[in-house]
mmCIF file of C-alpha atoms in Angstrom:
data_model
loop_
_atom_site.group_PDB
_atom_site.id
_atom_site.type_symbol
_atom_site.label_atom_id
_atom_site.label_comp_id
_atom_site.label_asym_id
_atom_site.label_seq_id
_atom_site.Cartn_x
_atom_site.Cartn_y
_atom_site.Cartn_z
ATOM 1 C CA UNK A 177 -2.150 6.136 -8.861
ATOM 2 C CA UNK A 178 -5.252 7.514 -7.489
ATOM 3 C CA UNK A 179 -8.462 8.606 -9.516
ATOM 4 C CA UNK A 180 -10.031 10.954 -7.077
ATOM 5 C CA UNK A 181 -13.975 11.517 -7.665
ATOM 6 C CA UNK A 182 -15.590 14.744 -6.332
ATOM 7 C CA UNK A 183 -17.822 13.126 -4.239
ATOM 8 C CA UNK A 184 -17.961 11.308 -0.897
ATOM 9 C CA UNK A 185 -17.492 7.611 -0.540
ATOM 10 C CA UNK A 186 -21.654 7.876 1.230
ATOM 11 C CA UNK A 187 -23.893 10.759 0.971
ATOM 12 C CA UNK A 188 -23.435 12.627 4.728
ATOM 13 C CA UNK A 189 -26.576 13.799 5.980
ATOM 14 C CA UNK A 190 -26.866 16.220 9.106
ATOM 15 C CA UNK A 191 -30.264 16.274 10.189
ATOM 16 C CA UNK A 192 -29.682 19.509 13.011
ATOM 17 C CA UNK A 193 -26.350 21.531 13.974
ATOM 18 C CA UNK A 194 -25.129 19.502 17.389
ATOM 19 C CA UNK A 195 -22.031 20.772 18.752
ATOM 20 C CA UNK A 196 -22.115 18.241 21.292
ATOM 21 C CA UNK A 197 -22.002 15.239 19.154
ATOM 22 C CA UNK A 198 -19.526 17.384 17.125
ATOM 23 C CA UNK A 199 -17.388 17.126 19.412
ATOM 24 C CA UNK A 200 -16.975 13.888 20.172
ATOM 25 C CA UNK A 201 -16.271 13.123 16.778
ATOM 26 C CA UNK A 202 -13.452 14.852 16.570
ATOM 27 C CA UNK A 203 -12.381 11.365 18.074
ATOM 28 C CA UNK A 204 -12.563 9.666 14.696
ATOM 29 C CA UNK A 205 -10.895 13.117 12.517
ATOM 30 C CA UNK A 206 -7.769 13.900 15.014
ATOM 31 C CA UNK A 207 -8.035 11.310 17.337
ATOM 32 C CA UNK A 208 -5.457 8.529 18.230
ATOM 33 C CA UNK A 209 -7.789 5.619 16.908
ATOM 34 C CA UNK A 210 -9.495 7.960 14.245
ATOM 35 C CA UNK A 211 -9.284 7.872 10.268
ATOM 36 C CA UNK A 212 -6.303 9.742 9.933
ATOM 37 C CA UNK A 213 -4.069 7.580 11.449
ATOM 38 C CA UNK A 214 -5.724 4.494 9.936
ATOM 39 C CA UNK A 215 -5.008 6.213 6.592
ATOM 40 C CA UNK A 216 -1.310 7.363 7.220
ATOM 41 C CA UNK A 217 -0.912 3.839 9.277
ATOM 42 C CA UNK A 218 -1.679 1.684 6.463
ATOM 43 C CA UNK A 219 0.263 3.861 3.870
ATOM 44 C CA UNK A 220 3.273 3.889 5.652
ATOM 45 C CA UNK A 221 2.856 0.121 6.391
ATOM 46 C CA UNK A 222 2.626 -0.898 3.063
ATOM 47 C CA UNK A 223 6.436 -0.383 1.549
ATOM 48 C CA UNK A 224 7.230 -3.378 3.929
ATOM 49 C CA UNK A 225 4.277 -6.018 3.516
ATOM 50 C CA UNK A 226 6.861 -9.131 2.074
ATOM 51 C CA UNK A 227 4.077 -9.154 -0.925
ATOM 52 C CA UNK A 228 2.253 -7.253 -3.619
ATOM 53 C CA UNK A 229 -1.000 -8.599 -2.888
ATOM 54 C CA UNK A 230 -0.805 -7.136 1.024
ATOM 55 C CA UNK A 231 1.076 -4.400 -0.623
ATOM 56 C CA UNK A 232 -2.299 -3.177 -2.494
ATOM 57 C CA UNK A 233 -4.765 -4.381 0.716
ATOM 58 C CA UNK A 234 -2.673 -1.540 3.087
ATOM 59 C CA UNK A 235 -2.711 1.066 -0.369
ATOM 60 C CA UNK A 236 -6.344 0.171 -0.878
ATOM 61 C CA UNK A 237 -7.793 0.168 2.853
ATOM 62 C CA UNK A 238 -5.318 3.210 3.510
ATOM 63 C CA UNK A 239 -6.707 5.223 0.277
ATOM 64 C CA UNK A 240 -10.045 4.390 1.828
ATOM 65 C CA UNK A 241 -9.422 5.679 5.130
ATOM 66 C CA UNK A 242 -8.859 9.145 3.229
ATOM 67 C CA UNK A 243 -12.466 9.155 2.011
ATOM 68 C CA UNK A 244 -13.492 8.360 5.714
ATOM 69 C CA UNK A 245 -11.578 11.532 6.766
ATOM 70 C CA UNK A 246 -13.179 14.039 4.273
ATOM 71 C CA UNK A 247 -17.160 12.296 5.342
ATOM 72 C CA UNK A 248 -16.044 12.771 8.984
ATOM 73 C CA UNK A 249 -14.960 15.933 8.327
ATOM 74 C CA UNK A 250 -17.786 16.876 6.344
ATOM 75 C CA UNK A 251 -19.981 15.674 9.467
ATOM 76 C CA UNK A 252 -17.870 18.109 11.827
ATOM 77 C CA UNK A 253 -18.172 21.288 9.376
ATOM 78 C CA UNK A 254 -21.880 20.537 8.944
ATOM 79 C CA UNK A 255 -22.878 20.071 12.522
ATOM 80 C CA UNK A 256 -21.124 23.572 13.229
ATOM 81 C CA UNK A 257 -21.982 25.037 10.787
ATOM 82 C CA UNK A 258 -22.962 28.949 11.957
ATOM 83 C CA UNK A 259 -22.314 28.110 15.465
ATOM 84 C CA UNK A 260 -21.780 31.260 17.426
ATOM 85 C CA UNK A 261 -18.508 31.803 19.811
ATOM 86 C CA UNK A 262 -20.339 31.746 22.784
ATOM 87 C CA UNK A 263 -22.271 28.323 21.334
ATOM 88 C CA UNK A 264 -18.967 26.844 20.534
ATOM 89 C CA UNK A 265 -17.679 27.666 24.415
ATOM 90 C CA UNK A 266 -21.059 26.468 26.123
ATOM 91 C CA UNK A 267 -20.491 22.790 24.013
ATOM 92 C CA UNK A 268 -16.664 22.551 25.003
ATOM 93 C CA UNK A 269 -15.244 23.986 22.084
ATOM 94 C CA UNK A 270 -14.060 27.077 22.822
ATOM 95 C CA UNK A 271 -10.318 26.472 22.967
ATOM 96 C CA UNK A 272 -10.718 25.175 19.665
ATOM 97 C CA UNK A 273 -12.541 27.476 18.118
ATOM 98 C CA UNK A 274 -9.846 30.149 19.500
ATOM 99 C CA UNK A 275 -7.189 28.144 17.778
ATOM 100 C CA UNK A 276 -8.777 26.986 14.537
ATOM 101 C CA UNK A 277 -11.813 29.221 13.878
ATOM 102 C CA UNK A 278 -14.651 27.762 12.224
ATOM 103 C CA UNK A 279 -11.935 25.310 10.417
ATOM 104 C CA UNK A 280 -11.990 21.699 10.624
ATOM 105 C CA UNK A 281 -8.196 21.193 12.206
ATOM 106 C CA UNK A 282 -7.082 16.960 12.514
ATOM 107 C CA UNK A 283 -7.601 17.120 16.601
ATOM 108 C CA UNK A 284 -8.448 15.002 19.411
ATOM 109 C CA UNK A 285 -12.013 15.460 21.731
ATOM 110 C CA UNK A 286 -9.338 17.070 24.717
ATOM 111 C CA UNK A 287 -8.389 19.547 21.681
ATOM 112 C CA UNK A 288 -4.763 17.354 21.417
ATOM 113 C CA UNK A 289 -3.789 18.177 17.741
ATOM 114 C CA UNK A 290 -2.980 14.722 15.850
ATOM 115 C CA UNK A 291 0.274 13.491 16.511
ATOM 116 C CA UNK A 292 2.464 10.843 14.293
ATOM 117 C CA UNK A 293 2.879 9.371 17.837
ATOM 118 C CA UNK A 294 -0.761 7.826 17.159
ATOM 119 C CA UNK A 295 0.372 5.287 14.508
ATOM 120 C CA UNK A 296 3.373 2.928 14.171
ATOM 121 C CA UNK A 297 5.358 0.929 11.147
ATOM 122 C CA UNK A 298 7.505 -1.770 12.677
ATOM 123 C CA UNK A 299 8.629 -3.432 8.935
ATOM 124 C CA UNK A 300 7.391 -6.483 10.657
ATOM 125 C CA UNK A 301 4.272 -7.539 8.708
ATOM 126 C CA UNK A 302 2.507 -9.612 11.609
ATOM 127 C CA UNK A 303 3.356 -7.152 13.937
ATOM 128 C CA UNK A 304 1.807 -4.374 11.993
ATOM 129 C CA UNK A 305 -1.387 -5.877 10.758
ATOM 130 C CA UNK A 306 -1.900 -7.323 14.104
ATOM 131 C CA UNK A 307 -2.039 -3.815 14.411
ATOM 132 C CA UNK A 308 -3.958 -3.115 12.167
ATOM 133 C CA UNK A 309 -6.641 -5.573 13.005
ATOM 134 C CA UNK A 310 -6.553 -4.032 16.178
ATOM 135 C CA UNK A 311 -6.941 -0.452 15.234
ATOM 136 C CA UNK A 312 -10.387 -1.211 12.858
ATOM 137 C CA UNK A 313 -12.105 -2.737 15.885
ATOM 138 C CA UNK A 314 -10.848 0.221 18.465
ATOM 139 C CA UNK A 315 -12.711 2.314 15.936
ATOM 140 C CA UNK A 316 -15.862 0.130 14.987
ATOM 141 C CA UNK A 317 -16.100 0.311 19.057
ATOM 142 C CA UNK A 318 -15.535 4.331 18.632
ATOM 143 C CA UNK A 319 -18.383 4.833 16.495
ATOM 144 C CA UNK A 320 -20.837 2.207 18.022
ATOM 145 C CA UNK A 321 -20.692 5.020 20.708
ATOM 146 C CA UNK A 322 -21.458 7.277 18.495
ATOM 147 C CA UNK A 323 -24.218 6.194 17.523
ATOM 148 C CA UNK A 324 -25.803 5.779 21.059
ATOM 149 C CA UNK A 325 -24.262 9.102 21.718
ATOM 150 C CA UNK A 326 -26.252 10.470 18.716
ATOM 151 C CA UNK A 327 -30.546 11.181 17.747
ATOM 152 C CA UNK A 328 -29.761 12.408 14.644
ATOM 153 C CA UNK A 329 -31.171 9.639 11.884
ATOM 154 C CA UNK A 330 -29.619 11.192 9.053
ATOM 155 C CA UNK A 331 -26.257 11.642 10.878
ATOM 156 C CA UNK A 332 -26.662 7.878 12.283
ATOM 157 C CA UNK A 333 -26.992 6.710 8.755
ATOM 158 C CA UNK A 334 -23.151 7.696 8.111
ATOM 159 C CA UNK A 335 -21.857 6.697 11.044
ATOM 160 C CA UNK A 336 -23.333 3.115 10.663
ATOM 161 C CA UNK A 337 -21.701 3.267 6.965
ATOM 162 C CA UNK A 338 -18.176 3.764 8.341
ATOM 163 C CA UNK A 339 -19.109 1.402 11.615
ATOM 164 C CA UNK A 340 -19.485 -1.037 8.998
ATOM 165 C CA UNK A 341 -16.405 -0.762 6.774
ATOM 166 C CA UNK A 342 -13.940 -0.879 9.875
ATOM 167 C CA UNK A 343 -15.958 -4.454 10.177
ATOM 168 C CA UNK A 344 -15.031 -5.008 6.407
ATOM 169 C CA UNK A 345 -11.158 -3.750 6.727
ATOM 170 C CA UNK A 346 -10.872 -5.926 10.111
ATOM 171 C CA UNK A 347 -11.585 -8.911 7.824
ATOM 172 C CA UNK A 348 -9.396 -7.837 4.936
ATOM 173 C CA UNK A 349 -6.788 -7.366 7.538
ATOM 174 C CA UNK A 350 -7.272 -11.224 8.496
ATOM 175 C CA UNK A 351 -6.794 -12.043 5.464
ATOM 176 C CA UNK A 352 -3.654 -10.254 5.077
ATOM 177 C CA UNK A 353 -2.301 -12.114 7.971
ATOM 178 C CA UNK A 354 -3.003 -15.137 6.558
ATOM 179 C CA UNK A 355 -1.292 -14.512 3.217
ATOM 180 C CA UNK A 356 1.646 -13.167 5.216
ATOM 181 C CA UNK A 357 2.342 -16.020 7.249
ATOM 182 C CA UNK A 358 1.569 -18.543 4.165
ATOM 183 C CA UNK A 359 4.186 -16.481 2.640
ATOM 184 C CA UNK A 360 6.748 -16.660 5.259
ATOM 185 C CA UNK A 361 6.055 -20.338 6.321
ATOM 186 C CA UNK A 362 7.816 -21.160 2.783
ATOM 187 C CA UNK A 363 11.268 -21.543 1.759
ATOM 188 C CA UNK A 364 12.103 -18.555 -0.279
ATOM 189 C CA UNK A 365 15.290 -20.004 -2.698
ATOM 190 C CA UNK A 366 16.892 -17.972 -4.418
#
């Protein structure tokens, strides 16, 4: 069971509307590597992880991944906040904006709505947090870019936040593996 608090996970600070840098985020809301498919990833993954412990690690990073999703989307709304039409075409978001309005809509930089495509569940535990492990540095690597794509300080200081917790589920990841291969190295007797 989740407790959810009406707050975000960090405080998101937008320093100056930037539809460019908007934009690109929309790698890390809708994108193949983004938040949303890290959440639904590791909550799918988790019925099949041979053990409660890696059970709650995939229901714990996964219910985290949520709160990424509502501070990334709070970044998007923010740094479009009152953007005109003709703003939203001259920054490469036109198409979207004739699609989805001023809404913030799960979608890739190329304006690719998010697809169940992005993620996978194989019931094979090292497969999927191999995965996994995988997926948390594509997107520390997504939003180091960010950042150097970004000269907003306030908007940098969230960005480094969630940087920093795809370091921390990476690691939690490893040590999922580990427990998952102690646990099938043994005999299991029954």
């Amino acid at each position: 069971m989740w407790i959810y608090e009406k707050k975000l996970q960090y405080p998101v600070r937008v320093g100056k509307k930037d539809l460019r840098i908007a934009k690109f985020l929309l790698t890390q809301y809708g994108g193949p590597d983004g938040e949303l498919s890290a959440a639904i990833r590791y909550l799918t993954q988790r019925y099949t992880m041979p053990t409660k412990v890696t059970q709650a690690i995939l229901n714990d990073i996964g219910t985290e991944e949520m709160a990424h999703l509502e501070m990334i989307a709070t970044m998007f709304y923010r740094l479009t906040e009152n953007a005109t039409p003709q703003q939203l075409e001259t920054a490469g978001l036109g198409a979207y904006y004739a699609v989805h309005g001023q809404a913030v809509f799960p979608a890739a930089p190329s304006g690719e709505p998010w697809t169940a495509a992005y993620i996978q569940a194989t019931s094979d535990p090292v497969a999927d947090l191999h995965e996994d492990m995988a997926a948390e540095q594509k997107a520390r690597a997504a939003y180091e870019r960010l950042l150097r794509l970004s000269d907003d300080p306030d908007l940098m200081e969230g960005l480094k936040f969630l940087r920093e917790r795809e370091i921390v589920h990476f690691q939690r990841f490893g040590e999922a593996l580990d427990l998952v291969q102690e646990h099938l190295d043994h005999r299991h007797v029954f």
